XYZ file of C-alpha atoms in Angstrom:
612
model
C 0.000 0.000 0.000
C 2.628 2.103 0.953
C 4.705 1.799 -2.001
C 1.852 2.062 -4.089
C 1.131 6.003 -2.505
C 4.998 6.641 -3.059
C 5.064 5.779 -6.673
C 2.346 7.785 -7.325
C 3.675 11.311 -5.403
C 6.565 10.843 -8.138
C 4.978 10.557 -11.017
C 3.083 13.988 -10.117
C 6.234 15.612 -9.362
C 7.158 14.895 -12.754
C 3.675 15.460 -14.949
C 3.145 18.891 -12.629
C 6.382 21.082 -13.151
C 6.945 23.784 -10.732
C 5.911 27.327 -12.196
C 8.395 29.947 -13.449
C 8.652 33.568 -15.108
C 10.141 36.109 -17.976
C 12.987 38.548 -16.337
C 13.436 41.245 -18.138
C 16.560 44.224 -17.199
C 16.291 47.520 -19.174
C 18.660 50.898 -18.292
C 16.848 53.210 -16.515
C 17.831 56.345 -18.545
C 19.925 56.966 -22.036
C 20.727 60.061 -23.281
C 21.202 61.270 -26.243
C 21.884 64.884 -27.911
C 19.179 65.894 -30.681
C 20.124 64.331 -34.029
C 21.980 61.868 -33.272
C 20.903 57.990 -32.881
C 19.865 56.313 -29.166
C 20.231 52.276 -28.358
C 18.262 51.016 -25.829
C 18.813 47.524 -24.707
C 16.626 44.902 -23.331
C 18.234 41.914 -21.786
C 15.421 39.245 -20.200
C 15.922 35.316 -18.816
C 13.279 32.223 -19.806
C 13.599 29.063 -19.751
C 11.462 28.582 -22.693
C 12.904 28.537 -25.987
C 12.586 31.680 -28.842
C 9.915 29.689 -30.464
C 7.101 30.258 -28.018
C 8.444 33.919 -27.177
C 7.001 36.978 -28.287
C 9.094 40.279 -28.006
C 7.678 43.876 -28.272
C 8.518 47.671 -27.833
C 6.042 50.406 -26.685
C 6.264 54.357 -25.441
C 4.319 55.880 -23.075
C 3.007 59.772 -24.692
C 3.415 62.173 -22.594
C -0.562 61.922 -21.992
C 0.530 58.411 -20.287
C -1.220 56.734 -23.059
C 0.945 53.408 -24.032
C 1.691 52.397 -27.932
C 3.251 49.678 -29.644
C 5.721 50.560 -31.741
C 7.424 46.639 -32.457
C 6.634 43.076 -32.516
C 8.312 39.591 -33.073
C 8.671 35.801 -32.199
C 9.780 33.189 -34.058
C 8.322 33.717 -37.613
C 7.875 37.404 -37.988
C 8.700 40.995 -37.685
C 6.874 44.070 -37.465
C 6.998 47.790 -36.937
C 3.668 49.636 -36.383
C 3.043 52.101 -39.293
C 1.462 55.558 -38.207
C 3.531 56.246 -34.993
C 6.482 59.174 -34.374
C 8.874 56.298 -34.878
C 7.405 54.199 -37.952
C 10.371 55.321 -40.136
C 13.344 55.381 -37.728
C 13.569 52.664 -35.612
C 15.093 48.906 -36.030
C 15.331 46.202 -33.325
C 18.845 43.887 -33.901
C 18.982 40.163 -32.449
C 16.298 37.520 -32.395
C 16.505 36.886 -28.826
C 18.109 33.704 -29.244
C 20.713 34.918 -26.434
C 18.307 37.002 -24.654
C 19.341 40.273 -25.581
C 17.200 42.966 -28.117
C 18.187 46.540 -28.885
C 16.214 49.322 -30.007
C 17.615 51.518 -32.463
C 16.072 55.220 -32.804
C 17.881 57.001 -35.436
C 17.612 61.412 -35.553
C 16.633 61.479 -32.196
C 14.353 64.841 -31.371
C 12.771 66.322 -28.490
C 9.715 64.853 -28.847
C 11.313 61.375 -28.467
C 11.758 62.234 -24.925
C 9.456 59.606 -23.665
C 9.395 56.340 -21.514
C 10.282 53.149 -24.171
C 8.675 49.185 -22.832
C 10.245 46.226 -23.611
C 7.720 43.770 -23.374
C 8.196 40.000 -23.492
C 5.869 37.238 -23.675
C 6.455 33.447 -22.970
C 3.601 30.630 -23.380
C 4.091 29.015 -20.447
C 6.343 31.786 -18.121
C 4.044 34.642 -18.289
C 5.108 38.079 -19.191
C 8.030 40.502 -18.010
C 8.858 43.609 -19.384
C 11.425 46.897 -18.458
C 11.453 50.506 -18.877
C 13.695 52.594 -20.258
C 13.628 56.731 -20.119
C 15.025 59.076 -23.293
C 16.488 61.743 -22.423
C 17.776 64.627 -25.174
C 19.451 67.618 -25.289
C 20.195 70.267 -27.202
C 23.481 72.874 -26.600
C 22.084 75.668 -27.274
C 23.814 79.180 -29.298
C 26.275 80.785 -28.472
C 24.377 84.002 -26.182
C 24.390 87.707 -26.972
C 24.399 90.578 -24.491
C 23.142 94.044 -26.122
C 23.270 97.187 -24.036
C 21.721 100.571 -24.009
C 23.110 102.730 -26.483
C 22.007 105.820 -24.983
C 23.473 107.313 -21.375
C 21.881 106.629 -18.301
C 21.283 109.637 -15.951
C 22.167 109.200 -12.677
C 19.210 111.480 -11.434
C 16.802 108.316 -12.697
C 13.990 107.471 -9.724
C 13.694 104.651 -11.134
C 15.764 101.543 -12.141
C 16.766 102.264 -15.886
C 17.470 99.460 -18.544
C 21.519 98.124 -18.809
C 20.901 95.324 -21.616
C 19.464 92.308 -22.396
C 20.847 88.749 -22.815
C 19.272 86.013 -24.693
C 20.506 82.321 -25.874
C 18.427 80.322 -28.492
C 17.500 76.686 -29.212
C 18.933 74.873 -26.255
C 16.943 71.802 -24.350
C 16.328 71.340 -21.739
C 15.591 75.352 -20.873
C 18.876 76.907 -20.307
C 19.336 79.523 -17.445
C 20.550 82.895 -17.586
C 22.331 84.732 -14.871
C 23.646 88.326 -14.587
C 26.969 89.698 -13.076
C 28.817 93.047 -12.675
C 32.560 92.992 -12.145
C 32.230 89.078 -11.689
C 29.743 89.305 -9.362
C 25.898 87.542 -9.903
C 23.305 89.975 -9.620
C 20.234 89.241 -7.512
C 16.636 91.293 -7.631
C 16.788 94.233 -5.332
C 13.467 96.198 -4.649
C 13.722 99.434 -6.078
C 17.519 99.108 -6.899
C 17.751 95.963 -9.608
C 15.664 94.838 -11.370
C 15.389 91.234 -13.211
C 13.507 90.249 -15.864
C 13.322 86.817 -17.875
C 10.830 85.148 -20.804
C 10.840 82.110 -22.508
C 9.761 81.040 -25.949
C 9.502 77.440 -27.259
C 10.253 77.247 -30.856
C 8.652 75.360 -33.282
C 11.002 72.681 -33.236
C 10.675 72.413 -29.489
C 13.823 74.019 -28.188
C 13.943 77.048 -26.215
C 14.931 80.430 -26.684
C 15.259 82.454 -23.036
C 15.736 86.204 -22.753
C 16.674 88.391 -20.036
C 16.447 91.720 -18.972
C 18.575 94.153 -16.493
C 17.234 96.833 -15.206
C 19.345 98.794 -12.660
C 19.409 102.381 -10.945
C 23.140 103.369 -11.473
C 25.006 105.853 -9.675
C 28.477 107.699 -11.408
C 30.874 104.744 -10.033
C 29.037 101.911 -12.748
C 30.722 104.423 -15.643
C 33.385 101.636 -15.319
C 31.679 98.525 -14.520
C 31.686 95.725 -16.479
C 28.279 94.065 -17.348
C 28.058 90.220 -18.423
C 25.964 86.999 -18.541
C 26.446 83.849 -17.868
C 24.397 80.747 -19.486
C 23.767 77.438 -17.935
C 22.605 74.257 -19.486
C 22.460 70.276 -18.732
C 24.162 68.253 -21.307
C 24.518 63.888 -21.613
C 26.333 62.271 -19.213
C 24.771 64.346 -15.540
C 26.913 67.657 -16.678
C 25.934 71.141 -16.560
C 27.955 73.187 -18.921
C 28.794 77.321 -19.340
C 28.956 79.833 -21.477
C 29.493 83.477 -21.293
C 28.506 86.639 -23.217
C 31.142 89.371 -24.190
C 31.547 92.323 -21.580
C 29.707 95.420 -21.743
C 30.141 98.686 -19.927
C 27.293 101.681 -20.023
C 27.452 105.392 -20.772
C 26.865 107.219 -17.342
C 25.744 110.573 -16.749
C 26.388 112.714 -13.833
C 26.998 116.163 -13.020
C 30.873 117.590 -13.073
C 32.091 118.488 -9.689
C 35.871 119.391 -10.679
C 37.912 120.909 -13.837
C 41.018 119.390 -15.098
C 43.739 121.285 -17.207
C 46.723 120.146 -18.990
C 49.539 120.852 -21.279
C 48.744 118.194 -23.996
C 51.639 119.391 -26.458
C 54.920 119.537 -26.166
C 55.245 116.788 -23.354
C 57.592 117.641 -20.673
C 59.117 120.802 -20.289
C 58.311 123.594 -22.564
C 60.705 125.979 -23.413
C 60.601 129.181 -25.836
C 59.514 129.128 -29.431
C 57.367 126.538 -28.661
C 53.818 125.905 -29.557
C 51.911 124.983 -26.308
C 48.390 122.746 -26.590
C 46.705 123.652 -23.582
C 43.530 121.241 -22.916
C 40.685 121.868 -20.516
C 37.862 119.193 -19.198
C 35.449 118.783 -16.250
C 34.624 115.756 -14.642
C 31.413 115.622 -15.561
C 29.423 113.170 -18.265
C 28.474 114.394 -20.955
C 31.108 117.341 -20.599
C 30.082 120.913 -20.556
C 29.801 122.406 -23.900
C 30.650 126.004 -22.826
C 34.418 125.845 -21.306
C 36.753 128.906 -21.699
C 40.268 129.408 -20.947
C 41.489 132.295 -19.397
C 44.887 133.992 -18.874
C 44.704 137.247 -16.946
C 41.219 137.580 -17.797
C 41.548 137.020 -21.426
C 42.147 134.455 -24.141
C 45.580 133.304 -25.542
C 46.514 131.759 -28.797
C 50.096 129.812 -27.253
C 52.086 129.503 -30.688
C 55.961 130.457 -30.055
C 55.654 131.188 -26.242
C 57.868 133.307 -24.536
C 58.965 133.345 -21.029
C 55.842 136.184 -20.439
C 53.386 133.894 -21.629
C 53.433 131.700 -18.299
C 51.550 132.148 -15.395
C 48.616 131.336 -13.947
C 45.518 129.610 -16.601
C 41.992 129.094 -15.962
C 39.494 126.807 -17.101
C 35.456 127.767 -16.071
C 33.251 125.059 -17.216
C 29.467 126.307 -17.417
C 26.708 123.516 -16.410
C 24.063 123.871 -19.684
C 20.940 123.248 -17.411
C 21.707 124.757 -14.153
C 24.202 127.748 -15.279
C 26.706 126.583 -12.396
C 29.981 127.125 -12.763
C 33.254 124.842 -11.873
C 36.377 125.916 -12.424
C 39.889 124.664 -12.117
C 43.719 126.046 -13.077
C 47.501 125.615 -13.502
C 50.863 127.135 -13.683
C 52.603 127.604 -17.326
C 56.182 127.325 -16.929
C 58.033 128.825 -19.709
C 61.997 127.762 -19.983
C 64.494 129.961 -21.222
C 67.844 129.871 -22.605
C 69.504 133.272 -23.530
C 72.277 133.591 -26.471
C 75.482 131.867 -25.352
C 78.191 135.588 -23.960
C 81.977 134.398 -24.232
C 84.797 137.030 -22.744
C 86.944 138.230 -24.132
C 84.672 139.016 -27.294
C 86.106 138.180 -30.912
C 89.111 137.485 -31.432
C 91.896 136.965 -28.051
C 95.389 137.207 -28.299
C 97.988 135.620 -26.610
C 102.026 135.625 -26.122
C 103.473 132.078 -27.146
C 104.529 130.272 -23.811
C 101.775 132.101 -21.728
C 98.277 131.160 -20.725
C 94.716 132.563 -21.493
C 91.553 132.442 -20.002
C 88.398 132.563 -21.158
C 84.802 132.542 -20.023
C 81.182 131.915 -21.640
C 77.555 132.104 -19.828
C 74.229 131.879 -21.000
C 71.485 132.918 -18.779
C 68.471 129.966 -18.457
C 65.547 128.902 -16.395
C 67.488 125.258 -15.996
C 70.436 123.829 -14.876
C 73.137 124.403 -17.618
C 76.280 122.354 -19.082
C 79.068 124.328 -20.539
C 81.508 122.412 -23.270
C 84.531 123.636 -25.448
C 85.040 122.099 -28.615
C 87.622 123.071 -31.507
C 87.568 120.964 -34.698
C 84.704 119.575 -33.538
C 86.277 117.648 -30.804
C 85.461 118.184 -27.066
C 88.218 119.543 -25.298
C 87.044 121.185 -22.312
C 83.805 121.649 -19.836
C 83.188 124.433 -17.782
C 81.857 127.567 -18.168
C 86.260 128.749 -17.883
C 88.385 127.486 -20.965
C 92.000 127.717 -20.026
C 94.963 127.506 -22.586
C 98.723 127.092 -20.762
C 101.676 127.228 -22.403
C 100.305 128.629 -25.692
C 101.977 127.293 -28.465
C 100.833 127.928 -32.440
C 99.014 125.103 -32.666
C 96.994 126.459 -29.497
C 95.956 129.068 -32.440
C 92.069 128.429 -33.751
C 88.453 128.655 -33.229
C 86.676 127.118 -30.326
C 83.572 127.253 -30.129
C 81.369 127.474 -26.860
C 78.427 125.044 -26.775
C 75.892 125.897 -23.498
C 73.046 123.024 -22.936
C 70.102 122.727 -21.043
C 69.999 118.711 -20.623
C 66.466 118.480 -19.322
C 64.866 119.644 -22.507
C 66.520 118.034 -25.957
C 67.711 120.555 -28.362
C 67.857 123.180 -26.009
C 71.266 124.843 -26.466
C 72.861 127.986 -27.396
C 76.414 128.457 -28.951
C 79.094 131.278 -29.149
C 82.889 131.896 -30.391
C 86.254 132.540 -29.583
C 88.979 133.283 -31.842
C 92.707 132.604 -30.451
C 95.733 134.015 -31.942
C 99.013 133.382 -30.731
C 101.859 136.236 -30.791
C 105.273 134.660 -31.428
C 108.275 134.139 -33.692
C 108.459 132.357 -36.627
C 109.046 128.782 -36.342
C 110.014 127.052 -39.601
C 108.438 123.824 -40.845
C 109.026 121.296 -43.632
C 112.898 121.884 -43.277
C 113.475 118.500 -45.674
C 115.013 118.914 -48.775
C 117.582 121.755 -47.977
C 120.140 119.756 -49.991
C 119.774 119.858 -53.845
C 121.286 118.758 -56.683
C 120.749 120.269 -59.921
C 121.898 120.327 -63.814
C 123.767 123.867 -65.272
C 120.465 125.997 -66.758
C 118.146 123.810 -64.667
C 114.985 125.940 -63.286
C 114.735 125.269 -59.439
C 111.749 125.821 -56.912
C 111.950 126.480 -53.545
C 109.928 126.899 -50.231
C 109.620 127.958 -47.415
C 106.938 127.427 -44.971
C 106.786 128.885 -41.146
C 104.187 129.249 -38.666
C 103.850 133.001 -37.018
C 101.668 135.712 -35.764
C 101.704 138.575 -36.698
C 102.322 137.603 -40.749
C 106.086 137.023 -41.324
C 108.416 138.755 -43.744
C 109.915 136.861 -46.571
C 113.504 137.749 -47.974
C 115.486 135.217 -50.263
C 119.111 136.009 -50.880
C 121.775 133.919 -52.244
C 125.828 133.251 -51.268
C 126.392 135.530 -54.521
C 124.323 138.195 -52.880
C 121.502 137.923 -55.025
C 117.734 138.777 -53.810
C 114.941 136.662 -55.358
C 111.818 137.598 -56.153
C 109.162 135.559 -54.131
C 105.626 134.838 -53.870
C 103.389 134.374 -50.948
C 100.201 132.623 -49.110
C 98.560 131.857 -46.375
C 96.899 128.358 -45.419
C 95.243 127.795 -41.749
C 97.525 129.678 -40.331
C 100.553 128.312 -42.221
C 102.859 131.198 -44.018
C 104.534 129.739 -47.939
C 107.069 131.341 -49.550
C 108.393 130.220 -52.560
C 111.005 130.949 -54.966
C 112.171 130.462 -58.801
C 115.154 131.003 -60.518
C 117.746 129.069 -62.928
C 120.952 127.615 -61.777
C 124.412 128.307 -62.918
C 126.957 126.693 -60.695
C 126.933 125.671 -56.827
C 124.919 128.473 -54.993
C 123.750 128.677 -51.333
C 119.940 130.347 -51.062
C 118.684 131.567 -47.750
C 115.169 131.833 -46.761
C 114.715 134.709 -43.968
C 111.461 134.544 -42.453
C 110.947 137.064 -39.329
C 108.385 139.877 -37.268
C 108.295 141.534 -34.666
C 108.615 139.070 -32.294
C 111.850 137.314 -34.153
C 113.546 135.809 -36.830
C 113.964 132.351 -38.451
C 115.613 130.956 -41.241
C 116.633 127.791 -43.556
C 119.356 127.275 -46.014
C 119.245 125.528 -49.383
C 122.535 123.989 -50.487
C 122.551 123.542 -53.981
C 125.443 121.724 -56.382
C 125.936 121.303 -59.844
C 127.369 118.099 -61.351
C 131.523 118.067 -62.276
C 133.032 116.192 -64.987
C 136.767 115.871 -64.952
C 139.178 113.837 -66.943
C 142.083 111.539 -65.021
C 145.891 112.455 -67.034
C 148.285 109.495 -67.483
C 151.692 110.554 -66.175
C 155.025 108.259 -67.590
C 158.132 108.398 -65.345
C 161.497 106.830 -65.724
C 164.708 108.011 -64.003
C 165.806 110.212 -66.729
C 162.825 111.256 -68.178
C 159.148 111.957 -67.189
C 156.472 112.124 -69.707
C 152.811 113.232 -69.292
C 150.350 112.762 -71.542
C 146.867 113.873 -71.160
C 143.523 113.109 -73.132
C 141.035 115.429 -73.008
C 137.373 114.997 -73.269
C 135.476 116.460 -76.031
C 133.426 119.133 -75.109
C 133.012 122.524 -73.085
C 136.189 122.644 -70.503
C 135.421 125.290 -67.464
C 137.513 126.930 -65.235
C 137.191 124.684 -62.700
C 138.184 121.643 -64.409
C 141.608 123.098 -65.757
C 142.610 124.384 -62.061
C 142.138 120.467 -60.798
C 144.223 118.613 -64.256
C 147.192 121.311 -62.925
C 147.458 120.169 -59.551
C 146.970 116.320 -60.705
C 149.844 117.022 -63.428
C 152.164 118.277 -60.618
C 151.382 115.762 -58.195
C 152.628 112.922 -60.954
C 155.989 115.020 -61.691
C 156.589 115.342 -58.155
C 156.177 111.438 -57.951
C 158.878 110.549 -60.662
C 161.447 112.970 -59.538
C 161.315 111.088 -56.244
C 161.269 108.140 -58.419
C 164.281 108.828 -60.173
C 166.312 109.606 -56.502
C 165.167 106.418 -54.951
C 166.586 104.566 -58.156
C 170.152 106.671 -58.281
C 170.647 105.546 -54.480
C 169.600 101.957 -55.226
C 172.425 101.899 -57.514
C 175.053 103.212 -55.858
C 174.179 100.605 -52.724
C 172.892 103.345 -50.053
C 169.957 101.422 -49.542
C 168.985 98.806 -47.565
C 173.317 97.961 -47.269
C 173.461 96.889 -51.331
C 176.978 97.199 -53.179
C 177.335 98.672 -56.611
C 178.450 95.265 -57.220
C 174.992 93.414 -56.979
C 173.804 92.723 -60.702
C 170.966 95.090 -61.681
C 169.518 92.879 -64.346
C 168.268 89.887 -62.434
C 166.421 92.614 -60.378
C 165.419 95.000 -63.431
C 161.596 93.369 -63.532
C 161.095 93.952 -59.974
C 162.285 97.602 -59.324
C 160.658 98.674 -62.427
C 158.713 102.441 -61.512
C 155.085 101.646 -63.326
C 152.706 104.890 -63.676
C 149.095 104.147 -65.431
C 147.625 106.816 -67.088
C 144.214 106.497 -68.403
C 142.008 108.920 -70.542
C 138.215 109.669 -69.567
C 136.955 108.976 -73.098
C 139.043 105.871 -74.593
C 139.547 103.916 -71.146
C 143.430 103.528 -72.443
C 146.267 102.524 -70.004
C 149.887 102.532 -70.864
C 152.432 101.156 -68.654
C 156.441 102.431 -68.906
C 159.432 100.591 -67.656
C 162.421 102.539 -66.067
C 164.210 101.986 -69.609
C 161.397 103.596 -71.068
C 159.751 100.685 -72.781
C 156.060 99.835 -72.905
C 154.617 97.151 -70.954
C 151.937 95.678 -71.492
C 148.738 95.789 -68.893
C 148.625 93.003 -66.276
C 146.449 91.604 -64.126
């Protein structure tokens, strides 16, 4: 009996399964920006295979009403025709692994709804999971535009800065305003806030916002701005600001300003002065004067009188009340350049000389010497020791005023120095020239006052001379022809002395060499003369040379007698003279200047010929 009840408990276990469910897992929220495409996926768990299983997608409207969109099992597909979605969704996978996506391609805002994945088993019931769209849209870039006019500060009321507004973003974005970096918040009586919203067609939103504000003369520099908040995919909020604005303010002018707009920094005379004149007021006064001792100026090439005291009266156009303000013209001066001693200063050579130059100015001055353009002393004193000639020149007195460019005044001085002549250039003082060759010379000397010039030769001769004068350097010079070896002198002297040079000058000789002949008993000379002009000079020297050669064979002719008779050197008479003739032979070479020809004579009168 007993078994009998147990076999029957397990055949029920088997014929009744026990019962079981669809699970079905969907995200809670997906988000998407406008345009672009949105995946929702459905996961779900059965036990049953895909061919009992149906699997389909609805959306709740935003009236809560719920519409199928999608449908399939095992044998079919379908999307519903007439709905917002008919032409842009798909569904991939056949469920097979338990996993379905919804595709919704150029998502917009009215997709933002609640999406059902339904799915349907024969013998597990019926799960399902939903899945919320969210889209967005970033919205434009926003614009700020203030007033264009000025905003009295005498308003009761708040007046109108600007207004801000950003189109097509979703969800709404939000504007906020700031001064100086600063939100602004609604203030009764004081600011003023005030915002509208349009949806457009397409279902984004376009939010505007207007300032209102009562301002007071210290928002003439504020900076007005606004800042733009929206949500955007993935739980962000994002930013975005306008450009910066300021306002035109307008107040009453409580002070006048005046200023020197042109030259800048210190004026000084001959200048042409800008003065300019403004109150503090906004808009500025249209009726400003300015005044100098009561009456108008035109400042073009001030001088010192023209400073003083200006005034500038600014006239308020509504109320007739009058603000004034002033300043003190400074007019610098630099007077012409006074150097002592005046002209032209002299001065003895060796001593020393002093001089002095001023110029009278508003400023601090600086005093230079220059001569040749080079800087050689500062100071308002120049002093020159030891004067020498080249101490001689112009210097020339520059007087600055270093706080003001250009400013400077000039003057002269003229140095002479009193002294002797010194000559210079002495080269050349020994000359050489041809007979009836034309010769130049010079003289140059440095002096003060001019030098005298006399040329006179060693023959007591005066030449004729010419003259000049170059910086302070004295020429002489001279021309004449020359006929034998002369001496010129070159005088050069003043009052304070004399100085001179001499020229040596020589003339070329050509003179002819005799050939003298002597032998113990007779002495020959023979001379050759050159062809051409013989001179005085030339004759007086052949004499002496013909004289010296006779006096040389007479002593010739004694040495030989005493050789002979054996009074020399302890010889006998006895000795024999021929073995000895070639060696005691008495040789005299005479040559002539034209033919180059030597003879050679023996004691015994015989030629010889010439040897080595």
């Amino acid at each position: 009996m007993c078994s009998c009840l147990i076999g029957l408990v397990l055949v029920f276990s088997v014929s009744c399964p026990a019962s079981a469910e669809v699970t079905v897992n969907t995200e809670d929220r997906v988000e998407v920006l406008r345009g672009q495409m949105a995946q929702i996926t459905c996961n779900f768990v059965s036990d049953e295979g895909i061919g009992g299983m149906t699997i389909e997608w609805f959306y709740v409207t935003r009236q809560g009403e719920k519409k199928k969109i999608y449908s399939q099992d095992s044998s079919m597909r379908s999307v519903e025709s007439r709905t917002q979605f008919t032409d842009r969704i798909s569904v991939n996978g056949t469920g097979a692994t338990g996993i379905v996506v919804l595709t919704i391609n150029n998502v917009q805002v009215e997709d933002e709804v609640e999406f059902i994945c339904l799915v349907k088993s024969l013998t597990e019931g019926t799960g399902e999971g939903r899945t919320n769209l969210k889209v967005f849209e970033i919205p434009n870039f926003p614009t700020i535009e203030g007033v264009q006019t000025g905003i009295s500060v005498l308003q009761d009321s708040p007046s109108k800065i600007g207004t801000c507004e950003v189109k097509n973003g979703y969800p709404k974005p939000q504007i906020i305003w700031y001064k100086n970096n600063t939100p602004l918040l609604p203030i009764l009586d004081e600011i003023t806030i005030v915002p509208s919203i349009t949806m457009e067609s397409s279902g984004l939103f376009s939010v505007r916002s207007e300032l209102r504000m009562k301002v007071v003369k210290e928002n003439k520099d504020d900076e007005f701005y606004c800042e733009v908040n929206f949500p955007a995919p993935g739980g962000e909020t994002r930013m975005m600001e306008t450009e910066r604005i300021n306002i035109t303010v307008y107040y009453p002018s409580t002070a006048v300003k005046m200023w020197v707009e042109s030259p800048k920094g210190k004026i000084k005379e001959g200048d042409s002065v800008e003065l300019h004149c403004q109150d503090n007021g906004n808009p500025p006064s249209s009726l400003i004067a300015i005044k100098h001792i009561q009456d108008m100026v035109m400042l073009h090439k001030v001088r010192r009188q023209d400073g003083g005291l200006y005034e500038c009266i600014s006239t308020d156009t509504d109320s007739f009340k009058e603000v004034s303000g002033n300043m003190t013209l400074s007019i610098n001066y630099l007077e012409p350049a006074v150097v002592e001693p005046k002209g032209v200063a002299f001065v003895v050579q060796g001593e020393e000389l002093k001089a002095m130059c001023n110029a009278l100015s508003s400023l601090s001055t600086h005093t230079a010497w220059l001569k040749d353009g080079l800087q050689i002393s500062t100071g308002h004193i120049l002093t020159l020791k030891d004067a020498t000639f080249d101490t001689a020149g112009t210097y020339d007195c520059v007087v600055s005023a270093n706080e003001i460019q250009d400013m400077q005044t000039n003057g002269t001085l003229v140095v002479q120095v009193l002294g002797p002549p010194q000559i210079i250039d002495k080269n050349n003082v020994e000359l050489e020239k041809r007979v009836d060759e034309t010769v130049d010379l010079s003289c140059s000397a440095r002096a003060f006052p001019t030098p005298n010039f006399i040329w006179t030769t060693s023959d007591g001769r005066n030449l004729e001379t010419k003259s000049e004068e170059i910086d302070g350097v004295f020429r002489s010079s001279v021309q004449f022809p020359v006929n034998s070896d002369v001496t010129v002198f070159c005088n050069v002297s003043n009052e304070y002395g004399v100085a001179a040079v001499t020229f040596n000058i020589k003339t070329p000789k050509h003179t002819t060499t005799p050939a003298t002949t002597t032998t113990t008993t007779t002495t020959t000379t023979t001379i050759h003369s050159t062809t051409g002009k013989n001179h005085k000079g030339n004759g007086v020297v052949i004499a002496v040379i013909i004289v010296c050669i006779l006096l040389l064979a007479i002593l010739g002719s004694v040495l030989y007698f005493l050789y002979k008779k054996g009074k020399i050197c302890g010889r006998s008479g006895k000795q024999d003279l021929t073995k000895e003739t070639n060696k005691d032979n008495i040789v005299v070479e005479m040559k002539s200047d034209n033919t180059e020809e030597a003879v050679l004579l023996g004691v015994n009168g015989e030629k010889q010929p010439l040897s080595d």
